[in-house]
Tab-separated table of C-alpha atoms and ligand atoms in Angstrom:
chain	number	residue	atom	x	y	z
E	17	UNK	CA	-32.573	2.863	20.373
E	18	UNK	CA	-34.196	2.348	16.403
E	19	UNK	CA	-31.654	2.974	13.609
E	20	UNK	CA	-33.351	6.145	12.867
E	21	UNK	CA	-32.745	7.531	16.233
E	22	UNK	CA	-28.920	6.617	16.175
E	23	UNK	CA	-28.640	8.423	13.089
E	24	UNK	CA	-29.945	10.804	14.787
E	25	UNK	CA	-27.799	10.870	17.736
E	26	UNK	CA	-24.354	11.329	15.479
E	27	UNK	CA	-26.706	13.537	13.979
E	28	UNK	CA	-27.333	15.594	16.836
E	29	UNK	CA	-23.562	15.594	17.651
E	30	UNK	CA	-23.460	12.660	19.777
E	31	UNK	CA	-20.669	9.216	20.642
E	32	UNK	CA	-22.144	5.444	19.513
E	33	UNK	CA	-21.200	3.251	22.071
E	34	UNK	CA	-20.790	-0.192	20.917
E	35	UNK	CA	-24.619	-1.527	21.081
E	36	UNK	CA	-25.374	1.208	18.538
E	37	UNK	CA	-22.355	0.867	16.269
E	38	UNK	CA	-23.684	-3.348	15.496
E	39	UNK	CA	-27.091	-1.918	15.611
E	40	UNK	CA	-26.490	-0.103	12.549
E	41	UNK	CA	-22.850	-1.757	11.241
E	42	UNK	CA	-23.972	-5.291	11.797
E	43	UNK	CA	-27.247	-5.248	10.691
E	44	UNK	CA	-26.371	-3.769	7.808
E	45	UNK	CA	-24.406	-6.545	6.606
E	46	UNK	CA	-26.473	-9.020	7.545
E	47	UNK	CA	-29.087	-7.187	5.106
E	48	UNK	CA	-31.349	-6.197	7.593
E	49	UNK	CA	-30.572	-2.453	8.218
E	50	UNK	CA	-31.195	-1.225	4.348
E	51	UNK	CA	-28.720	1.315	2.135
E	52	UNK	CA	-31.034	4.831	2.598
E	53	UNK	CA	-30.640	4.241	6.558
E	54	UNK	CA	-26.213	3.889	6.976
E	55	UNK	CA	-26.595	6.348	3.546
E	56	UNK	CA	-27.892	9.053	5.779
E	57	UNK	CA	-25.409	7.619	8.561
E	58	UNK	CA	-22.696	7.939	6.765
E	59	UNK	CA	-23.450	11.760	5.671
E	60	UNK	CA	-23.653	12.516	9.218
E	61	UNK	CA	-20.364	11.125	10.355
E	62	UNK	CA	-18.906	12.358	7.411
E	63	UNK	CA	-20.107	15.879	9.441
E	64	UNK	CA	-20.042	15.124	12.417
E	65	UNK	CA	-16.837	12.822	12.640
E	66	UNK	CA	-16.081	10.418	15.611
E	67	UNK	CA	-14.308	10.515	18.386
E	68	UNK	CA	-11.372	8.511	18.417
E	69	UNK	CA	-12.339	5.733	20.815
E	70	UNK	CA	-16.131	5.571	18.183
E	71	UNK	CA	-14.034	5.358	15.903
E	72	UNK	CA	-12.407	2.097	17.469
E	73	UNK	CA	-15.281	0.873	18.789
E	74	UNK	CA	-16.724	1.827	15.041
E	75	UNK	CA	-13.574	-0.338	13.123
E	76	UNK	CA	-13.738	-3.286	16.036
E	77	UNK	CA	-17.175	-3.905	14.394
E	78	UNK	CA	-16.512	-4.067	11.028
E	79	UNK	CA	-13.310	-6.856	11.328
E	80	UNK	CA	-15.631	-8.945	13.559
E	81	UNK	CA	-18.078	-9.230	10.166
E	82	UNK	CA	-15.743	-11.469	8.856
E	83	UNK	CA	-13.098	-13.915	9.626
E	84	UNK	CA	-10.380	-12.551	12.177
E	85	UNK	CA	-7.223	-15.053	11.671
E	86	UNK	CA	-5.680	-15.750	14.804
E	87	UNK	CA	-1.755	-15.950	14.286
E	88	UNK	CA	-1.049	-15.889	17.891
E	89	UNK	CA	0.889	-19.543	17.039
E	90	UNK	CA	3.045	-17.655	15.018
E	91	UNK	CA	3.510	-15.142	18.287
E	92	UNK	CA	4.712	-11.316	17.235
E	93	UNK	CA	4.232	-11.303	13.759
E	94	UNK	CA	4.133	-7.569	11.871
E	95	UNK	CA	2.372	-5.860	8.910
E	96	UNK	CA	2.801	-3.211	6.868
E	97	UNK	CA	-0.123	-1.359	5.234
E	98	UNK	CA	0.674	1.481	2.292
E	99	UNK	CA	-1.946	4.033	1.291
E	100	UNK	CA	-1.580	3.048	-2.135
E	101	UNK	CA	0.688	4.493	-4.911
E	102	UNK	CA	2.854	4.779	-8.173
E	103	UNK	CA	5.596	2.175	-8.076
E	104	UNK	CA	5.760	1.454	-4.550
E	105	UNK	CA	6.912	-1.933	-4.476
E	106	UNK	CA	8.069	-1.736	0.050
E	107	UNK	CA	6.742	-5.097	0.630
E	108	UNK	CA	8.785	-6.798	-1.558
E	109	UNK	CA	11.742	-5.231	-0.472
E	110	UNK	CA	10.702	-4.897	3.067
E	111	UNK	CA	9.192	-8.398	3.793
E	112	UNK	CA	12.282	-9.811	2.929
E	113	UNK	CA	13.770	-7.317	5.320
E	114	UNK	CA	12.489	-7.813	8.507
E	115	UNK	CA	11.978	-11.871	7.540
E	116	UNK	CA	15.920	-11.395	8.016
E	117	UNK	CA	15.507	-8.541	11.103
E	118	UNK	CA	14.117	-11.679	13.059
E	119	UNK	CA	10.362	-10.659	12.833
E	120	UNK	CA	7.701	-13.372	11.856
E	121	UNK	CA	5.833	-11.476	8.327
E	122	UNK	CA	2.529	-12.983	7.830
E	123	UNK	CA	0.046	-10.887	5.239
E	124	UNK	CA	-2.706	-10.777	2.123
E	125	UNK	CA	-1.775	-8.641	0.245
E	126	UNK	CA	-4.355	-7.397	-3.171
E	127	UNK	CA	-4.857	-7.667	-6.807
E	128	UNK	CA	-4.585	-4.130	-7.834
E	129	UNK	CA	-6.286	-2.698	-9.747
E	130	UNK	CA	-6.762	1.005	-12.076
E	131	UNK	CA	-4.111	2.862	-11.424
E	132	UNK	CA	-2.175	1.919	-8.583
E	133	UNK	CA	-0.789	-1.852	-8.705
E	134	UNK	CA	-1.166	-4.549	-6.668
E	135	UNK	CA	1.707	-6.996	-4.987
E	136	UNK	CA	0.420	-10.027	-5.687
E	137	UNK	CA	0.566	-8.980	-8.596
E	138	UNK	CA	4.314	-8.513	-9.142
E	139	UNK	CA	5.036	-11.243	-7.699
E	140	UNK	CA	2.658	-13.005	-10.190
E	141	UNK	CA	5.790	-12.035	-12.681
E	142	UNK	CA	7.960	-14.884	-11.192
E	143	UNK	CA	7.254	-17.737	-12.829
E	144	UNK	CA	5.360	-20.742	-10.418
E	145	UNK	CA	4.746	-18.484	-7.379
E	146	UNK	CA	1.872	-18.917	-6.480
E	147	UNK	CA	-0.244	-16.437	-3.910
E	148	UNK	CA	-2.314	-19.535	-2.764
E	149	UNK	CA	-1.635	-21.794	0.382
E	150	UNK	CA	-3.045	-23.811	2.927
E	151	UNK	CA	-4.097	-22.057	6.380
E	152	UNK	CA	-1.295	-25.173	7.648
E	153	UNK	CA	1.544	-24.350	4.607
E	154	UNK	CA	1.293	-20.561	5.205
E	155	UNK	CA	2.110	-20.537	9.021
E	156	UNK	CA	4.847	-23.116	8.379
E	157	UNK	CA	7.256	-21.180	6.253
E	158	UNK	CA	6.317	-17.857	8.012
E	159	UNK	CA	7.832	-19.791	10.710
E	160	UNK	CA	10.496	-21.224	9.036
E	161	UNK	CA	11.721	-18.540	6.692
E	162	UNK	CA	9.756	-15.124	8.536
E	163	UNK	CA	7.991	-14.380	5.712
E	164	UNK	CA	4.493	-15.798	4.108
E	165	UNK	CA	2.077	-13.012	1.166
E	166	UNK	CA	-0.552	-14.194	0.313
E	167	UNK	CA	-3.726	-13.556	-1.958
E	168	UNK	CA	-6.905	-12.407	-0.662
E	169	UNK	CA	-8.660	-15.881	0.764
E	170	UNK	CA	-9.852	-14.937	3.562
E	171	UNK	CA	-13.771	-13.511	3.908
E	172	UNK	CA	-12.482	-10.150	6.309
E	173	UNK	CA	-14.444	-7.170	6.638
E	174	UNK	CA	-17.165	-7.666	4.196
E	175	UNK	CA	-18.813	-4.008	6.429
E	176	UNK	CA	-16.277	-2.679	4.860
E	177	UNK	CA	-15.942	-4.116	1.332
E	178	UNK	CA	-20.392	-3.132	1.293
E	179	UNK	CA	-19.797	0.476	3.172
E	180	UNK	CA	-16.613	1.455	1.413
E	181	UNK	CA	-19.737	0.425	-2.427
E	182	UNK	CA	-21.971	3.312	-0.331
E	183	UNK	CA	-19.545	5.583	0.693
E	184	UNK	CA	-18.616	5.345	-3.392
E	185	UNK	CA	-21.909	6.625	-4.624
E	186	UNK	CA	-23.058	9.555	-1.317
E	187	UNK	CA	-19.798	11.921	-1.202
E	188	UNK	CA	-18.719	10.296	1.607
E	189	UNK	CA	-15.395	8.825	0.830
E	190	UNK	CA	-13.526	11.188	2.255
E	191	UNK	CA	-14.231	11.337	6.234
E	192	UNK	CA	-11.072	10.195	8.886
E	193	UNK	CA	-12.748	8.097	10.718
E	194	UNK	CA	-14.208	6.322	7.537
E	195	UNK	CA	-11.296	6.197	5.854
E	196	UNK	CA	-9.198	4.459	9.040
E	197	UNK	CA	-11.978	2.243	10.080
E	198	UNK	CA	-11.907	0.603	6.533
E	199	UNK	CA	-8.017	0.209	6.156
E	200	UNK	CA	-8.026	-0.870	9.900
E	201	UNK	CA	-10.095	-2.905	10.388
E	202	UNK	CA	-8.765	-5.244	7.275
E	203	UNK	CA	-5.543	-4.257	9.010
E	204	UNK	CA	-7.302	-6.567	12.675
E	205	UNK	CA	-9.246	-9.288	10.462
E	206	UNK	CA	-5.712	-9.565	9.621
E	207	UNK	CA	-4.234	-10.683	12.844
E	208	UNK	CA	-0.555	-8.695	13.177
E	209	UNK	CA	0.137	-8.181	16.291
E	210	UNK	CA	2.252	-5.340	15.382
E	211	UNK	CA	1.425	-3.007	12.081
E	212	UNK	CA	3.219	-0.207	10.718
E	213	UNK	CA	1.772	2.563	8.205
E	214	UNK	CA	2.814	4.530	5.326
E	215	UNK	CA	0.961	6.806	5.269
E	216	UNK	CA	1.282	8.452	1.355
E	217	UNK	CA	0.328	12.905	0.785
E	218	UNK	CA	0.415	14.100	-2.550
E	219	UNK	CA	-0.802	14.474	-6.132
E	220	UNK	CA	-0.571	9.855	-6.528
E	221	UNK	CA	-2.509	9.897	-2.393
E	222	UNK	CA	-5.696	10.184	-0.918
E	223	UNK	CA	-3.706	12.703	0.781
E	224	UNK	CA	-3.601	15.752	-0.786
E	225	UNK	CA	-1.800	17.641	2.345
E	226	UNK	CA	0.571	16.276	4.793
E	227	UNK	CA	-1.493	17.837	7.335
E	228	UNK	CA	-4.460	15.306	6.294
E	229	UNK	CA	-2.327	12.995	6.050
E	230	UNK	CA	-1.363	13.233	9.958
E	231	UNK	CA	-4.521	13.634	10.602
E	232	UNK	CA	-5.301	10.827	8.921
E	233	UNK	CA	-1.921	8.328	10.541
E	234	UNK	CA	-3.609	10.046	14.798
E	235	UNK	CA	-6.221	7.828	13.222
E	236	UNK	CA	-4.864	4.125	12.739
E	237	UNK	CA	-3.033	4.641	15.042
E	238	UNK	CA	-5.015	5.280	17.914
E	239	UNK	CA	-7.264	2.773	16.395
E	240	UNK	CA	-5.029	0.005	16.766
E	241	UNK	CA	-3.811	1.626	19.899
E	242	UNK	CA	-7.543	0.627	21.281
E	243	UNK	CA	-7.090	-3.005	19.972
E	244	UNK	CA	-4.772	-3.550	21.605
E	245	UNK	CA	-1.725	-3.477	18.772
E	246	UNK	CA	1.495	-1.832	18.047
E	247	UNK	CA	1.046	1.115	15.859
E	248	UNK	CA	3.735	2.922	14.600
E	249	UNK	CA	2.999	5.520	11.110
E	250	UNK	CA	5.032	7.993	8.542
E	251	UNK	CA	3.695	10.242	6.406
E	252	UNK	CA	5.852	9.956	2.873
E	253	UNK	CA	5.901	11.824	-0.567
E	254	UNK	CA	4.031	10.971	-3.232
E	255	UNK	CA	3.249	13.495	-5.243
E	256	UNK	CA	5.922	11.882	-8.223
E	257	UNK	CA	6.493	7.389	-8.552
E	258	UNK	CA	8.070	5.748	-5.630
E	259	UNK	CA	12.191	4.309	-7.724
E	260	UNK	CA	12.045	4.729	-11.438
E	261	UNK	CA	9.749	1.679	-12.570
E	262	UNK	CA	6.203	1.276	-12.895
E	263	UNK	CA	5.405	-1.612	-14.530
E	264	UNK	CA	5.260	-5.667	-12.506
E	265	UNK	CA	8.027	-7.245	-13.378
E	266	UNK	CA	10.353	-4.022	-13.761
E	267	UNK	CA	9.199	-3.272	-10.112
E	268	UNK	CA	10.379	-6.978	-8.767
E	269	UNK	CA	13.722	-6.633	-10.794
E	270	UNK	CA	13.989	-2.770	-9.464
E	271	UNK	CA	12.814	-4.522	-6.029
E	272	UNK	CA	16.039	-7.063	-6.173
E	273	UNK	CA	17.746	-4.135	-6.894
E	274	UNK	CA	16.958	-2.502	-4.055
E	275	UNK	CA	17.613	-5.731	-1.600
E	276	UNK	CA	21.115	-6.347	-3.830
E	277	UNK	CA	21.772	-2.848	-2.553
E	278	UNK	CA	21.858	-1.073	-5.689
E	279	UNK	CA	18.450	0.125	-6.065
E	280	UNK	CA	16.771	4.087	-5.913
E	281	UNK	CA	17.937	5.613	-3.255
E	282	UNK	CA	13.987	6.834	-2.574
E	283	UNK	CA	13.246	3.532	-2.528
E	284	UNK	CA	15.506	2.214	0.332
E	285	UNK	CA	15.059	5.485	1.642
E	286	UNK	CA	11.370	4.424	2.128
E	287	UNK	CA	11.968	0.706	3.142
E	288	UNK	CA	15.021	1.776	5.351
E	289	UNK	CA	12.677	3.919	6.924
E	290	UNK	CA	9.432	1.534	7.721
E	291	UNK	CA	11.850	-1.353	8.860
E	292	UNK	CA	13.494	1.344	12.139
E	293	UNK	CA	9.217	1.436	12.514
E	294	UNK	CA	8.641	-1.834	13.226
E	295	UNK	CA	12.233	-2.535	15.495
E	296	UNK	CA	11.229	1.058	16.954
E	297	UNK	CA	8.180	-1.281	18.252
E	298	UNK	CA	10.015	-3.911	19.156
E	299	UNK	CA	11.750	-1.147	21.627
E	300	UNK	CA	15.209	-1.186	19.709
E	301	UNK	CA	16.399	2.275	19.763
E	302	UNK	CA	16.952	5.252	16.775
E	303	UNK	CA	20.028	4.378	16.141
E	304	UNK	CA	20.300	1.048	17.001
E	305	UNK	CA	17.583	-0.425	14.581
E	306	UNK	CA	19.015	2.254	11.955
E	307	UNK	CA	22.208	0.232	11.888
E	308	UNK	CA	20.817	-3.015	11.600
E	309	UNK	CA	17.649	-1.503	9.163
E	310	UNK	CA	21.047	-1.288	7.249
E	311	UNK	CA	22.852	-4.034	7.732
E	312	UNK	CA	20.536	-6.817	6.459
E	313	UNK	CA	20.922	-5.000	2.702
E	314	UNK	CA	24.772	-4.345	3.228
E	315	UNK	CA	25.480	-7.964	4.306
E	316	UNK	CA	22.342	-9.922	1.963
E	317	UNK	CA	20.834	-11.891	3.535
E	318	UNK	CA	17.516	-9.678	3.016
E	319	UNK	CA	18.044	-10.486	-1.015
E	320	UNK	CA	18.846	-14.249	0.435
E	321	UNK	CA	15.316	-13.813	2.206
E	322	UNK	CA	13.807	-12.884	-0.672
E	323	UNK	CA	15.241	-15.718	-2.567
E	324	UNK	CA	14.326	-18.989	-0.044
E	325	UNK	CA	10.387	-16.789	0.311
E	326	UNK	CA	9.782	-17.378	-3.818
E	327	UNK	CA	11.102	-20.356	-3.598
E	328	UNK	CA	9.277	-21.634	-0.543
E	329	UNK	CA	5.798	-20.569	-2.027
E	330	UNK	CA	6.782	-22.369	-5.676
E	331	UNK	CA	8.232	-19.943	-7.653
E	332	UNK	CA	11.647	-19.917	-9.341
E	333	UNK	CA	14.270	-18.625	-7.155
E	334	UNK	CA	16.988	-18.094	-10.025
E	335	UNK	CA	15.423	-14.938	-11.742
E	336	UNK	CA	16.445	-13.583	-8.727
E	337	UNK	CA	19.610	-14.145	-9.365
E	338	UNK	CA	19.386	-13.828	-12.912
E	339	UNK	CA	16.494	-11.081	-13.503
E	340	UNK	CA	17.261	-10.309	-17.398
E	341	UNK	CA	14.748	-13.572	-16.921
E	342	UNK	CA	12.048	-11.380	-16.357
E	343	UNK	CA	10.277	-12.238	-19.449
E	344	UNK	CA	10.277	-6.923	-20.146
E	345	UNK	CA	8.514	-6.293	-23.196
E	346	UNK	CA	10.971	-5.550	-26.164
E	347	UNK	CA	8.535	-2.632	-27.279
E	348	UNK	CA	10.751	1.025	-26.738
E	349	UNK	CA	9.366	4.464	-26.831
E	350	UNK	CA	11.061	7.195	-24.990
E	351	UNK	CA	10.109	10.576	-24.317
E	352	UNK	CA	13.455	13.484	-24.348
E	353	UNK	CA	13.864	16.714	-23.141
E	354	UNK	CA	13.428	19.369	-25.735
E	355	UNK	CA	15.316	21.878	-23.872
E	356	UNK	CA	18.655	21.957	-20.982
E	357	UNK	CA	17.076	22.258	-17.941
E	358	UNK	CA	15.796	20.020	-14.713
E	359	UNK	CA	12.280	17.125	-13.983
E	360	UNK	CA	10.780	19.730	-11.780
E	361	UNK	CA	7.502	17.106	-11.411
E	362	UNK	CA	6.224	14.097	-12.652
E	363	UNK	CA	3.128	13.333	-11.266
E	364	UNK	CA	2.409	9.451	-10.515
E	365	UNK	CA	-1.490	9.549	-10.830
E	366	UNK	CA	-0.697	9.667	-14.702
E	367	UNK	CA	2.386	7.019	-14.706
E	368	UNK	CA	0.070	4.554	-13.238
E	369	UNK	CA	-3.173	5.412	-15.875
E	370	UNK	CA	0.348	4.661	-18.733
E	371	UNK	CA	0.803	1.091	-16.967
E	372	UNK	CA	-2.769	0.977	-17.240
E	373	UNK	CA	-2.918	1.944	-21.293
E	374	UNK	CA	-0.052	-1.030	-22.104
E	375	UNK	CA	-2.320	-3.068	-20.459
E	376	UNK	CA	-0.183	-3.231	-17.498
E	377	UNK	CA	-3.167	-3.006	-14.960
E	378	UNK	CA	-6.651	-3.618	-14.500
E	379	UNK	CA	-9.831	-2.084	-15.016
E	380	UNK	CA	-11.982	-4.192	-13.356
E	381	UNK	CA	-11.676	-6.532	-11.446
E	382	UNK	CA	-10.533	-10.792	-12.652
E	383	UNK	CA	-8.965	-9.144	-16.209
E	384	UNK	CA	-6.224	-10.190	-17.357
E	385	UNK	CA	-2.522	-8.225	-17.410
E	386	UNK	CA	0.416	-8.337	-19.484
E	387	UNK	CA	3.461	-8.656	-16.772
E	388	UNK	CA	6.098	-6.952	-18.840
E	389	UNK	CA	4.688	-3.673	-20.058
E	390	UNK	CA	5.444	-0.442	-17.944
E	391	UNK	CA	7.221	3.125	-17.596
E	392	UNK	CA	11.048	3.684	-16.539
E	393	UNK	CA	11.570	7.174	-14.701
E	394	UNK	CA	15.211	7.479	-16.236
E	395	UNK	CA	15.112	10.825	-14.826
E	396	UNK	CA	13.669	12.048	-11.594
E	397	UNK	CA	12.909	15.443	-9.854
E	398	UNK	CA	15.140	17.382	-8.977
E	399	UNK	CA	17.585	16.351	-11.568
E	400	UNK	CA	19.251	17.634	-14.643
E	401	UNK	CA	18.622	16.337	-18.633
E	402	UNK	CA	20.041	18.591	-21.508
E	403	UNK	CA	17.844	18.277	-24.794
E	404	UNK	CA	17.301	15.521	-26.696
E	405	UNK	CA	18.063	12.797	-23.622
E	406	UNK	CA	15.726	10.922	-22.075
E	407	UNK	CA	13.885	11.503	-19.882
E	408	UNK	CA	10.990	8.607	-19.547
E	409	UNK	CA	10.922	5.451	-21.469
E	410	UNK	CA	8.053	2.979	-22.125
E	411	UNK	CA	8.436	-1.310	-22.534
E	412	UNK	CA	5.633	-1.903	-24.399
E	413	UNK	CA	3.628	-4.894	-27.102
E	414	UNK	CA	2.526	-2.291	-28.964
E	415	UNK	CA	-1.346	-1.922	-26.481
E	416	UNK	CA	-1.522	1.625	-26.043
E	417	UNK	CA	1.965	3.440	-26.747
E	418	UNK	CA	0.239	6.722	-27.763
E	419	UNK	CA	-2.304	7.098	-24.801
E	420	UNK	CA	0.420	6.168	-22.760
E	421	UNK	CA	3.319	8.627	-24.373
E	422	UNK	CA	1.228	11.385	-23.921
E	423	UNK	CA	0.532	10.560	-20.395
E	424	UNK	CA	3.386	10.364	-19.084
E	425	UNK	CA	4.334	13.715	-21.479
E	426	UNK	CA	1.691	15.473	-19.686
E	427	UNK	CA	2.411	14.289	-15.833
E	428	UNK	CA	6.309	15.717	-16.279
E	429	UNK	CA	7.444	19.470	-15.931
E	430	UNK	CA	10.110	20.968	-16.529
E	431	UNK	CA	12.038	23.888	-14.956
E	432	UNK	CA	14.960	26.526	-15.921
E	433	UNK	CA	15.871	26.327	-12.740
E	434	UNK	CA	17.009	23.733	-9.922
E	435	UNK	CA	14.180	22.708	-8.105
E	436	UNK	CA	13.409	22.088	-4.525
E	437	UNK	CA	11.890	18.727	-3.989
E	438	UNK	CA	10.468	17.790	-0.824
E	439	UNK	CA	11.593	15.492	1.739
E	440	UNK	CA	10.724	12.086	1.362
E	441	UNK	CA	9.816	11.188	4.570
E	442	UNK	CA	7.016	13.533	5.997
E	443	UNK	CA	6.763	13.270	9.861
E	444	UNK	CA	5.809	9.989	11.603
E	445	UNK	CA	2.789	8.889	14.338
E	446	UNK	CA	3.128	6.518	16.729
I	515	URA	N1	-8.312	2.582	1.775
I	515	URA	C1	-9.577	1.681	2.033
I	515	URA	O1	-8.651	0.386	1.992
I	515	URA	N2	-10.237	2.060	2.175
I	515	URA	C2	-11.135	3.525	1.755
I	515	URA	O2	-11.621	4.500	2.875
I	515	URA	C3	-9.375	4.480	1.993
I	515	URA	C4	-8.761	3.623	0.925
């Protein structure tokens, strides 16, 4: 079929086969199909949708457009993906937990852009830690420690980068099959056999309602299953940042506290829930999974794995035992409550933008960032405050303080009576 016929097929509600998608998306990646035809096709997909089988084929074509990592020498590796949030340091806690549970985490992670942070930036708060390993170092560390985490150096799913740029300017981003294939193409190319997804729902997330979150989670689980991977997803609340800290060093400190069993409740609960999903994907019962996930925090073995992982990638592991050594910005600015009451909400997006204003994030790829700045949410939604008490604290070096204060202030809401706080885990898809 010629490209106009393929566009027509989708426009009229037809279902593509592998050859159609290779001609369209493969052809686009090779520069043989122009933007205007793919733009028309994306709009047809946006309006008509895709069947689960068709979405899985699209994902496969996108994944196969670049390098496909072969991790089979490591057996059954586990990857975790979050659809993005503010203060989301889950990978720093979950990775060592899974390694301590005997699973193997061999993962590529990204850097932060705009209001969302990136795991690689956070880890670079630890002096010496490096995000690049040779293939040989990556595999041998994953085998020895149970955890290796590197920056994106490979050409993973280049079709996704091209399609995403076109979706961004043709009002076709928020389509479930397009988002699901975009995320899963990178996960399939990254090679893990087991994938645990944390689909965020709420004001700070791509998916605003639990219903939309569930449709996306289901689409991603179906793609993984069609592709022979084990995939499970949690739907979790992202109205409010996770934990108390947002900002690179501050988040690593909070992750270490959590591995020590002294972190915030929501972060620990989410990491336990994700670890349980990974164990259940490997055949554990829920009861057994709950007990084992909790045990690696209580007996210190997850913290020990984090220390081992940091040292293996050249980082100064003494920071793990003495978090006062982290370079946290010395300036402080506080927001206090002007009357007695309760914190009703903290808008995650505003907090993410405040970190960006302080210099802790980047507007454009490649910009340098300040690892030591950030925002501490001293009080979280549902907690009582008295007039004059600190609700939020900024850690700064003088840059962007007024703007960051404005942003956090605008993102905070108060109520006179105790507000209802949504549960963290809103649903599960397997
Ligand atoms: N994240 C992705 O990687 N792709 C999308 O389309 C949306 C969020």
